[in-house]
Coordinates of C-alpha atoms in Angstrom, one line a residue:
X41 CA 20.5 3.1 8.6
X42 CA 19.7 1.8 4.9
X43 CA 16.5 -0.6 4.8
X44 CA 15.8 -3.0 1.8
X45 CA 12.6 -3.1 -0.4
X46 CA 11.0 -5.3 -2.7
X47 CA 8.2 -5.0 -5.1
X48 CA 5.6 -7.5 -6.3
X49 CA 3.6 -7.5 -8.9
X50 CA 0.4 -9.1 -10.2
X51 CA -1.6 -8.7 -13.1
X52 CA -5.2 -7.1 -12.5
X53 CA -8.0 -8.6 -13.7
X54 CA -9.6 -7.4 -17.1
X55 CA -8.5 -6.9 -20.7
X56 CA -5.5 -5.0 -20.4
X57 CA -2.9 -6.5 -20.2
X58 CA -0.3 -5.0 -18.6
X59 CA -1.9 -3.4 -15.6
X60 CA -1.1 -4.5 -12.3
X61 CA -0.8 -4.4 -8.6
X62 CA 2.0 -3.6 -6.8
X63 CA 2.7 -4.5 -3.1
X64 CA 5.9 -3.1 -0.9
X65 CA 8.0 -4.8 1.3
X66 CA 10.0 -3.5 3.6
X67 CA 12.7 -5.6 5.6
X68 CA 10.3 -8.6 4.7
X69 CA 7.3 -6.9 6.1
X70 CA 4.3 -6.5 3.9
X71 CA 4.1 -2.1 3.8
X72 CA 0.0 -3.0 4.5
X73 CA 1.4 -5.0 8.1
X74 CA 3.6 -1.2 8.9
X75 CA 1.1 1.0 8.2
X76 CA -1.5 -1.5 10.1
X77 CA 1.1 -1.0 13.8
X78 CA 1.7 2.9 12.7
X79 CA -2.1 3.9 12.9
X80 CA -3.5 1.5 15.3
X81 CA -3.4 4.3 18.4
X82 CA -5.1 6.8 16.0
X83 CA -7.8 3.9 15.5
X84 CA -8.0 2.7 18.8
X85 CA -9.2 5.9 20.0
X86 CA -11.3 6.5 17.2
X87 CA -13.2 3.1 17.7
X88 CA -13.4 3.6 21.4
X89 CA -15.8 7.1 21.5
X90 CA -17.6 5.2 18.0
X91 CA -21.1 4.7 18.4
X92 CA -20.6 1.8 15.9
X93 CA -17.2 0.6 17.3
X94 CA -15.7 -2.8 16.1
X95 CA -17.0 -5.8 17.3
X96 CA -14.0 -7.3 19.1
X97 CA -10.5 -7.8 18.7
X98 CA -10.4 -10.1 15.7
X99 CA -12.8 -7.3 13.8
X100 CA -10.7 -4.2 15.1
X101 CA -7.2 -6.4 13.9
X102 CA -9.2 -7.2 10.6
X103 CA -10.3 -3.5 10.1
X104 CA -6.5 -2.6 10.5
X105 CA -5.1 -4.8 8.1
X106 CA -7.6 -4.4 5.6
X107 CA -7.4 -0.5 5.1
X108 CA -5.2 -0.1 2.3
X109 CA -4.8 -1.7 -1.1
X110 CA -1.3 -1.9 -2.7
X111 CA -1.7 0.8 -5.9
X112 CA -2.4 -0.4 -9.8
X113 CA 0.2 0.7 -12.5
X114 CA -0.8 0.9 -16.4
X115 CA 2.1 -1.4 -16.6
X116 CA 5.8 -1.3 -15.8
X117 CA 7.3 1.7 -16.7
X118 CA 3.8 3.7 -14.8
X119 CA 5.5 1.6 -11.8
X120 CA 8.8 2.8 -12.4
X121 CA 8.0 6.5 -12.5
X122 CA 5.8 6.8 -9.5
X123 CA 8.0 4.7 -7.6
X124 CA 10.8 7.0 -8.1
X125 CA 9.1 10.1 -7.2
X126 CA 7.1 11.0 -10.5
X127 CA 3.5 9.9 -9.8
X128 CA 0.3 11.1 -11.5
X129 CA -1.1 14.3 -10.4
X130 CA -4.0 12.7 -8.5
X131 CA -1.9 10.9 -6.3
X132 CA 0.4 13.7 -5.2
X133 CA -0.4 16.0 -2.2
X134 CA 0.5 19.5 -4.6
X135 CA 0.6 21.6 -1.0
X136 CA 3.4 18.8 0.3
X137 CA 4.7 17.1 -2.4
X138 CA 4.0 13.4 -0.8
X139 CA 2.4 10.7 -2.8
X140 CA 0.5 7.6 -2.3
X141 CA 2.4 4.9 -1.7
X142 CA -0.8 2.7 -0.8
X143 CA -4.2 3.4 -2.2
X144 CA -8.0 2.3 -1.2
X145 CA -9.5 -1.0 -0.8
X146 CA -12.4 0.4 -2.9
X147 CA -9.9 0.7 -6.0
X148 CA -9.7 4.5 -6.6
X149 CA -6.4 5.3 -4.7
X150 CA -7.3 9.4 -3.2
X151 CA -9.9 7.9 -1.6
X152 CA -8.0 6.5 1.2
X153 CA -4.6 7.1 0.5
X154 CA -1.0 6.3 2.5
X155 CA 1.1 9.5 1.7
X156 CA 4.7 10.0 2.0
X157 CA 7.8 11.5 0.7
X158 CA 9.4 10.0 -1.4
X159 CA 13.0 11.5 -1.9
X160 CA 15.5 10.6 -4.6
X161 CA 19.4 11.1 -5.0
X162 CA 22.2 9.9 -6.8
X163 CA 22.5 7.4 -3.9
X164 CA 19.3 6.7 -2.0
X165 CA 15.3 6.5 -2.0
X166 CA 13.9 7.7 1.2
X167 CA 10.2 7.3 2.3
X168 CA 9.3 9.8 5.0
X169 CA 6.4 11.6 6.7
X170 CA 4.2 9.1 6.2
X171 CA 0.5 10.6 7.0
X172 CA -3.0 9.8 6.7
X173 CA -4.4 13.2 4.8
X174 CA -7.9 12.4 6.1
X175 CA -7.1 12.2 9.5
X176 CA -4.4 15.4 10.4
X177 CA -5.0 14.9 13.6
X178 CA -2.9 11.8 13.6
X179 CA 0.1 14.3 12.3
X180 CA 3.3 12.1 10.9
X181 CA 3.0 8.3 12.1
X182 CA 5.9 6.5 13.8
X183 CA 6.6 4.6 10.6
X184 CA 9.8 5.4 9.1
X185 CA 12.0 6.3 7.5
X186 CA 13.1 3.9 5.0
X187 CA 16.4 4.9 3.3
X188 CA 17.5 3.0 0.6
X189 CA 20.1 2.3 -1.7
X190 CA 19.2 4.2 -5.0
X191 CA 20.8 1.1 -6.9
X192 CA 19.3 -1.6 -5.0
X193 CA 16.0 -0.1 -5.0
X194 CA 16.1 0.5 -8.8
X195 CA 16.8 -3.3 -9.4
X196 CA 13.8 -4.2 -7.3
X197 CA 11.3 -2.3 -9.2
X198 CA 13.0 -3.5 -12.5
X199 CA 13.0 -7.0 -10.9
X200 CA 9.5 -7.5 -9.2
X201 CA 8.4 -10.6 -7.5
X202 CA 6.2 -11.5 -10.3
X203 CA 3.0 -13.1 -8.7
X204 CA 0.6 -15.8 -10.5
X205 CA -2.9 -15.5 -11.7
X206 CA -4.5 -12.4 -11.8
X207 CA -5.9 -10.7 -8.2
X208 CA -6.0 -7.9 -6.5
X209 CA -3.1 -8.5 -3.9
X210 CA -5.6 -7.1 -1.6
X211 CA -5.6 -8.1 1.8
X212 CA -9.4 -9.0 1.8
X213 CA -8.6 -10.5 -2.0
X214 CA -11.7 -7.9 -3.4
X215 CA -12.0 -4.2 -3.1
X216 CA -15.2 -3.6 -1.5
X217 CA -16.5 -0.9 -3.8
X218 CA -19.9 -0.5 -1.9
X219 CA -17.2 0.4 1.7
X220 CA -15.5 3.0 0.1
X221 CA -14.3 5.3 2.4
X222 CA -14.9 2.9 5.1
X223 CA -11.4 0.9 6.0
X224 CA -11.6 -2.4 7.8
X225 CA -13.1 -5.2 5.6
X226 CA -11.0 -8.1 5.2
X227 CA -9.8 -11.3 6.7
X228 CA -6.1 -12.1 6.2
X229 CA -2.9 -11.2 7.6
X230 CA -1.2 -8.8 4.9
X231 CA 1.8 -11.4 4.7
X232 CA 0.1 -14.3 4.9
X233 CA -1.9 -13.7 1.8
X234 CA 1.6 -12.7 -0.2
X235 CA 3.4 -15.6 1.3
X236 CA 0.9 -18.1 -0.1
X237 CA 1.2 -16.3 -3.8
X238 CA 5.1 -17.1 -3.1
X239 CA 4.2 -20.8 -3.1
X240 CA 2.3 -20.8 -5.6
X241 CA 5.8 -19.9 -7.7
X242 CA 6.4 -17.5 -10.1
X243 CA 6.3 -16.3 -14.0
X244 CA 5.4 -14.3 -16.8
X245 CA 1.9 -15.0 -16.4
X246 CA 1.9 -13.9 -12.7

């Protein structure tokens, strides 16, 4: 079964000019929103022998949705080579050869990565054996894999939804530097946020 994928992009804040943040979806569905469903169990039980444990449902949804932060590029082609299975050395696992695919809220990616494998042929890009690398004892979640079309999936990272303004596309719209290490500290549904920056249009000046 082949899957589809889209990228969007949107400049980060500061004075370079081509750095951005890129967000995933797959079959429509923010990659934040899958990741959210894939380790909820793991967190669930986690929260439920905490001495500190969530307070409620809304906080434990919030804390789910919030953990991850789509990754920043130095600009397009950065995107192009990580996403096709050439990533910087600090966001590749060197014992399993999986890379981040989403990073940490707090803005340095290896703090609290997504892993996975990415897998490249003449005809497809796979994502598998997603995994949490600071929590083994979650093993591979039940999220994937994504198969796609090598040429469809090249035209979407060539072709990105092109956001406007410049943010974070984070779903808590900051990145929490002081809860580094600490996921769980945002408000918004992962699609809602990206739906409104659809709205809002598109450009060169996303």
């Amino acid at each position: 079964m082949t899957h589809t994928v889209e990228f969007l992009r949107r400049l980060y804040p500061g004075d370079e000019p081509d750095r951005a943040a890129w967000a995933v979806r797959i079959d429509g569905t923010d990659l934040r929103a899958l990741v959210a469903e894939a380790t909820r169990a793991g967190w669930s039980h986690e929260w439920d022998t905490s001495e500190e444990p969530p307070d409620g449902r809304e906080e434990r949804e919030e804390r789910l949705m919030s953990q991850h932060a789509p990754l920043v590029m130095e600009d397009d082609a950065h995107a192009r080579r990580h996403f096709l299975g050439d990533p910087d050395p600090e966001r590749r696992e060197p014992e399993t050869g999986a890379m981040a695919l989403l990073g940490c809220i707090c803005g340095t990616d290896e703090c609290w990565p997504m892993m996975a494998t990415v897998t490249v042929t003449a005809s497809t890009v796979t994502w598998s054996g997603f995994h949490q690398p600071y929590r083994p004892e979650w093993g591979i979640l039940a999220l994937g894999p994504y198969a796609f079309p090598r040429t469809a999936y090249e035209q979407a990272l060539a072709d990105p939804l092109r956001l406007p303004g410049r943010g974070f596309l984070s779903v808590s719209d900051h990145y929490g530097f002081d809860d580094c290490g600490s996921p769980g500290y945002g408000s918004e549904d992962a699609n809602a946020e990206v739906t409104a920056a659809d709205d809002e249009g598109s450009g060169e000046t996303p």
